[in-house]
XYZ file of C-alpha atoms in Angstrom:
394
model
C 0.000 0.000 0.000
C 1.240 3.477 -0.832
C 2.142 5.940 1.918
C -0.005 8.903 0.900
C 1.569 11.195 3.487
C 5.008 10.568 1.984
C 3.710 11.070 -1.553
C 2.213 14.416 -0.597
C 5.366 15.493 1.226
C 7.452 14.586 -1.818
C 5.123 16.596 -4.077
C 4.373 19.979 -2.469
C 1.973 21.091 -5.203
C 0.089 24.286 -4.321
C -3.084 23.604 -6.309
C -5.388 20.712 -7.187
C -3.584 19.184 -10.135
C -5.542 16.792 -12.372
C -3.731 16.949 -15.704
C -1.194 14.125 -15.480
C -1.764 12.719 -18.960
C -0.518 16.038 -20.316
C 2.308 16.835 -17.893
C 2.494 15.526 -14.356
C 4.159 17.059 -11.313
C 7.609 15.629 -10.504
C 8.466 14.662 -6.938
C 11.324 16.438 -5.155
C 13.653 13.531 -5.881
C 13.363 14.063 -9.641
C 14.036 17.783 -9.345
C 17.099 17.029 -7.215
C 18.431 14.539 -9.789
C 18.188 17.167 -12.514
C 19.907 19.754 -10.342
C 22.676 17.286 -9.453
C 23.783 17.400 -13.079
C 23.936 21.177 -13.243
C 25.699 21.344 -9.893
C 28.320 18.892 -11.146
C 28.823 20.844 -14.393
C 29.076 24.114 -12.496
C 31.754 22.721 -10.190
C 33.884 20.679 -12.590
C 32.927 21.544 -16.169
C 30.985 19.278 -18.511
C 34.053 17.825 -20.255
C 36.157 17.151 -17.161
C 37.050 13.575 -16.292
C 34.806 13.540 -13.186
C 31.865 14.882 -15.192
C 32.360 12.381 -18.008
C 32.529 9.519 -15.521
C 29.456 10.835 -13.697
C 27.432 11.000 -16.919
C 28.562 7.618 -18.205
C 27.524 5.873 -14.995
C 24.218 7.752 -14.709
C 23.252 6.992 -18.326
C 24.033 3.301 -17.820
C 21.853 3.297 -14.704
C 19.077 5.073 -16.592
C 19.151 2.397 -19.293
C 18.921 -0.305 -16.646
C 16.075 1.419 -14.803
C 13.912 2.033 -17.855
C 14.580 -1.415 -19.290
C 13.606 -3.096 -16.015
C 10.375 -1.091 -15.847
C 9.124 -2.430 -19.201
C 10.746 -5.874 -19.201
C 13.417 -5.037 -21.769
C 17.226 -5.096 -21.957
C 19.346 -1.953 -21.461
C 20.792 -2.241 -24.970
C 17.247 -1.904 -26.376
C 16.618 1.603 -24.993
C 17.274 4.949 -26.704
C 16.466 8.179 -24.893
C 14.475 10.833 -26.736
C 13.051 14.282 -26.071
C 9.490 12.936 -25.798
C 7.152 10.221 -27.031
C 6.376 12.060 -30.259
C 10.040 12.182 -31.211
C 10.377 8.471 -30.472
C 7.607 7.619 -32.951
C 9.045 9.995 -35.547
C 12.423 8.324 -35.064
C 10.983 4.943 -36.044
C 9.157 6.454 -39.021
C 12.377 8.090 -40.219
C 14.274 4.806 -39.927
C 11.791 2.187 -41.157
C 12.372 0.766 -44.651
C 8.976 1.437 -46.236
C 8.031 2.927 -49.578
C 5.744 2.650 -52.573
C 3.626 -0.496 -52.422
C 4.052 -0.863 -48.659
C 1.498 0.037 -45.990
C 1.370 1.023 -42.322
C -1.708 0.065 -40.248
C -2.651 2.610 -37.562
C -5.629 2.605 -35.189
C -7.963 5.544 -35.774
C -8.150 6.298 -32.039
C -4.498 7.360 -32.138
C -3.066 10.633 -30.941
C -1.867 12.798 -33.825
C 1.797 12.045 -33.039
C 1.155 8.393 -33.933
C -0.418 9.419 -37.237
C 1.486 12.431 -38.575
C 4.861 10.638 -39.029
C 3.212 7.926 -41.106
C 1.315 10.439 -43.232
C 4.605 12.239 -43.836
C 6.213 8.917 -44.767
C 3.366 8.315 -47.221
C 3.837 11.752 -48.784
C 7.588 11.400 -49.175
C 8.022 7.724 -49.986
C 4.667 6.618 -51.367
C 3.668 4.163 -48.642
C -0.018 3.790 -47.753
C -1.486 4.512 -44.314
C -4.437 2.285 -43.393
C -6.685 3.138 -40.457
C -8.174 0.411 -38.261
C -11.675 1.518 -37.186
C -13.074 1.578 -33.664
C -16.510 1.026 -32.179
C -18.085 2.534 -29.080
C -17.031 2.966 -26.372
C -13.829 3.555 -28.368
C -12.065 0.215 -28.760
C -10.585 -0.793 -32.097
C -12.193 -3.662 -33.993
C -9.575 -6.419 -33.979
C -11.079 -8.333 -36.900
C -11.083 -5.245 -39.081
C -7.526 -4.420 -38.068
C -6.428 -7.937 -38.974
C -8.170 -7.637 -42.349
C -6.085 -4.566 -43.200
C -2.810 -6.449 -42.757
C -1.234 -8.096 -45.799
C 2.199 -9.153 -47.038
C 3.059 -5.524 -47.778
C 2.347 -4.295 -44.236
C 5.557 -2.939 -42.736
C 4.215 -1.985 -39.311
C 1.141 -2.059 -37.070
C 0.864 1.014 -34.808
C -1.381 1.300 -31.765
C -1.879 4.098 -29.260
C -2.315 2.301 -25.930
C -4.632 5.008 -24.578
C -5.836 8.110 -26.381
C -5.494 11.182 -24.238
C -9.017 12.556 -24.412
C -11.425 9.907 -23.071
C -8.987 7.528 -21.387
C -9.976 4.140 -22.792
C -7.338 1.414 -22.992
C -6.828 -0.393 -26.276
C -6.233 -4.189 -26.460
C -2.447 -4.026 -26.767
C -1.840 -7.711 -26.020
C -4.432 -8.854 -28.564
C -2.925 -6.613 -31.242
C 0.449 -8.130 -30.401
C -0.950 -11.590 -31.078
C -2.218 -10.447 -34.471
C 1.151 -8.898 -35.310
C 3.045 -12.060 -34.387
C 0.646 -14.331 -36.267
C 1.071 -12.202 -39.400
C 4.811 -11.711 -39.000
C 4.500 -7.910 -38.912
C 6.456 -5.571 -36.597
C 4.351 -3.794 -33.983
C 4.768 -0.345 -32.398
C 2.937 0.590 -29.201
C 2.588 4.277 -28.345
C 2.575 4.018 -24.548
C 3.081 7.708 -23.773
C -0.092 7.818 -21.673
C 0.233 4.474 -19.901
C 3.847 3.855 -18.870
C 3.934 4.901 -15.228
C 0.183 4.481 -14.800
C 0.000 0.699 -15.106
C 2.363 -2.239 -15.660
C 3.613 -2.340 -19.256
C 5.735 -5.325 -20.304
C 7.071 -5.526 -23.852
C 7.334 -9.321 -23.768
C 3.754 -9.795 -22.599
C 2.489 -7.259 -25.135
C 4.657 -8.627 -27.927
C 5.639 -5.257 -29.365
C 8.819 -4.640 -31.340
C 8.837 -0.915 -30.616
C 7.497 1.011 -27.633
C 7.509 4.775 -27.269
C 6.996 6.728 -24.060
C 7.027 10.234 -22.648
C 8.818 10.997 -19.400
C 6.800 13.999 -18.309
C 3.415 12.258 -17.990
C 2.602 9.407 -15.600
C 6.287 8.631 -15.108
C 6.620 12.100 -13.520
C 9.979 12.784 -15.125
C 11.190 16.111 -16.518
C 9.740 17.801 -19.572
C 11.967 17.005 -22.535
C 12.432 13.353 -21.563
C 11.199 10.182 -23.207
C 12.438 6.901 -24.591
C 12.192 4.424 -27.425
C 12.374 0.671 -26.958
C 13.473 -1.372 -29.971
C 13.552 -5.156 -29.808
C 17.180 -6.112 -30.332
C 16.427 -8.283 -33.360
C 14.825 -5.264 -35.073
C 17.726 -2.846 -34.675
C 19.611 -3.784 -37.825
C 16.454 -3.308 -39.926
C 16.418 0.408 -39.099
C 18.422 2.890 -41.148
C 17.904 6.394 -39.754
C 17.712 9.319 -42.151
C 19.700 11.497 -39.734
C 23.417 11.124 -39.067
C 25.765 12.577 -36.464
C 29.144 12.074 -34.854
C 27.942 9.347 -32.504
C 25.741 7.071 -34.632
C 28.056 6.063 -37.459
C 31.519 6.126 -38.999
C 32.647 8.574 -41.661
C 35.108 7.288 -44.251
C 36.688 10.522 -45.410
C 38.519 9.026 -48.403
C 35.518 7.039 -49.658
C 33.029 9.786 -48.857
C 30.663 7.408 -47.053
C 28.895 7.240 -43.699
C 27.967 3.867 -42.197
C 25.594 3.442 -39.249
C 27.042 1.737 -36.200
C 25.422 -1.516 -35.058
C 22.926 -1.696 -32.215
C 20.895 0.960 -30.456
C 23.561 3.641 -30.946
C 22.564 3.974 -34.596
C 19.476 5.802 -33.284
C 21.497 8.378 -31.342
C 21.951 11.872 -32.739
C 24.431 14.164 -31.051
C 24.746 15.192 -27.415
C 22.228 13.536 -25.061
C 20.026 15.634 -22.793
C 21.752 14.457 -19.631
C 19.622 16.292 -17.041
C 16.407 14.998 -18.622
C 17.742 11.442 -18.744
C 18.894 11.572 -15.125
C 15.564 12.996 -13.996
C 13.660 10.306 -15.882
C 15.850 7.613 -14.375
C 15.199 8.958 -10.888
C 11.460 9.047 -11.584
C 11.545 5.342 -12.431
C 13.513 4.592 -9.263
C 10.970 6.558 -7.258
C 8.175 4.274 -8.474
C 10.033 1.337 -6.956
C 10.713 3.174 -3.717
C 7.071 4.021 -3.040
C 5.774 0.488 -3.605
C 6.191 -0.424 -7.264
C 4.161 0.055 -10.405
C 1.538 -2.454 -9.256
C 0.710 -0.392 -6.173
C 0.734 2.821 -8.209
C -1.640 1.302 -10.767
C -3.997 0.023 -8.058
C -4.255 3.486 -6.508
C -4.774 5.160 -9.884
C -7.476 2.637 -10.786
C -9.324 3.255 -7.512
C -9.171 7.027 -7.959
C -10.287 6.698 -11.579
C -13.357 4.740 -10.538
C -14.119 7.350 -7.877
C -13.701 10.170 -10.413
C -15.986 8.590 -13.002
C -18.657 7.831 -10.420
C -18.606 11.380 -9.023
C -18.888 12.866 -12.511
C -21.819 10.595 -13.382
C -23.692 11.844 -10.305
C -23.854 15.389 -11.683
C -26.891 16.171 -13.884
C -25.789 17.669 -17.173
C -22.397 15.952 -17.292
C -21.734 13.353 -19.991
C -18.778 11.023 -19.412
C -17.347 9.326 -22.504
C -16.026 5.790 -22.513
C -16.579 2.891 -20.104
C -17.573 3.216 -16.458
C -15.324 0.273 -15.561
C -12.095 1.811 -14.205
C -10.084 -1.263 -15.228
C -10.635 -0.221 -18.861
C -9.092 3.186 -18.198
C -5.750 4.484 -16.948
C -6.335 7.498 -14.750
C -8.442 9.670 -16.992
C -12.013 10.685 -17.751
C -13.179 12.820 -20.655
C -16.512 14.606 -20.239
C -18.640 17.580 -21.212
C -21.062 19.814 -19.326
C -24.299 20.593 -21.157
C -24.407 24.156 -22.428
C -20.657 24.781 -22.182
C -17.813 24.493 -24.663
C -15.017 22.269 -23.399
C -12.632 25.217 -23.437
C -15.010 27.138 -21.147
C -15.019 24.234 -18.696
C -11.224 24.212 -18.651
C -11.027 27.971 -18.167
C -13.534 27.781 -15.303
C -11.741 25.010 -13.408
C -8.283 26.474 -13.920
C -9.639 29.778 -12.669
C -10.633 27.985 -9.475
C -7.192 26.482 -8.859
C -7.819 23.105 -10.536
C -5.106 22.245 -13.051
C -6.721 20.484 -16.039
C -7.427 21.112 -19.708
C -9.907 20.851 -22.547
C -8.946 18.684 -25.482
C -9.925 19.074 -29.119
C -8.368 18.019 -32.403
C -5.404 15.869 -31.279
C -7.431 12.620 -31.313
C -10.054 13.268 -34.020
C -11.018 9.601 -34.361
C -12.459 9.578 -30.845
C -14.349 12.818 -31.441
C -15.819 11.521 -34.701
C -16.954 8.322 -32.988
C -18.955 10.306 -30.424
C -19.942 13.162 -32.732
C -18.410 15.830 -30.505
C -16.023 18.743 -30.989
C -13.884 18.087 -27.930
C -13.880 17.152 -24.259
C -12.837 18.463 -20.884
C -10.439 16.095 -19.182
C -9.530 15.203 -15.611
C -6.594 12.885 -14.928
C -5.620 11.452 -11.549
C -2.330 10.131 -10.203
C -1.492 8.032 -7.173
C -0.732 11.064 -4.988
C -4.071 12.757 -5.637
C -6.845 12.401 -3.053
C -10.563 11.730 -3.072
C -11.011 15.151 -1.465
C -9.317 16.859 -4.409
C -11.503 14.986 -6.872
C -14.594 15.844 -4.839
C -13.661 19.526 -4.799
C -13.193 19.575 -8.581
C -16.522 17.828 -9.176
C -18.280 20.197 -6.758
C -17.083 23.087 -8.919
C -18.477 21.332 -11.973
C -21.787 20.822 -10.176
C -22.009 24.570 -9.606
C -21.195 25.205 -13.259
C -23.796 22.698 -14.466
C -26.559 24.484 -12.526
């Protein structure tokens, strides 16, 4: 069981914060890990021997921490600036062109769609969208029917960030394996909120953001690539640390392994903060305990919202089919007005429009207001936010 008093002491947030699927609030320990880097650089200089040794050891530990969290190996992890960049990195490295296709679920966040549309524009590949049915879950049979011998990748967003419904990641993994097609899971909104294991899911790529449920720094994220897939990727970008330059021959050859996906100087403070955020999960009880608390708070949130006349909650009532979030609307108000009202009353949240258009089309709505809970939130905070909505709905 989590120690709520410790969680609150570690996170001295001044307002009611319910926007974790956008950007969460880091605990003190993460802030300190980031500052440790700058303190070290200030005292010894970034290129000094002590600083180089410090960074090398901290990066190795970060690889181990992130890999352990998702059931991977350290040599399968590349750090990125965010989840969006991680997806774009795969798209820029995947051998796909005219005659090939990429299958994407239509519930996806725009960052899991735009790179493939750009690939289609530039290289002639086709993007195929797997449809969903209410309450917002993709149709597995229809997804399977879109896959053929020319499919280069299946892409799934684990949870869209407007209504909070989980997609069947394991089942999609079974389809991908049975068809012999690589599989990418966009887990930006779920890693840190529930257990995510790449072996259980069966994905070949997994992308994640550090600033969301992991509670790492902004500007942090990572890409997992199954080791057997690494040599199939040929990145379009090149730098001093991801290949070898033959000056006489005028050629550049990518290095083997995960380093071929590197590009220049790493963002050390972001990586160290992300690593510390992962360690913190273990220190407070583990991802299972975190997920249990988030699930309980999610169920409480959905139930409280449903009690208010005039509020429509989208997606399932069952909290086990969500990961910390509820999307809703209040009759007579635009979702942006709801967000402005709550933020004006010291509740950190947001309204959400065009970033996941497939979900909006399914429900015939323009957008949603969104509340997202984390393990350190309280029932009292949720109750206070819903009480404000009750006043608005009147």
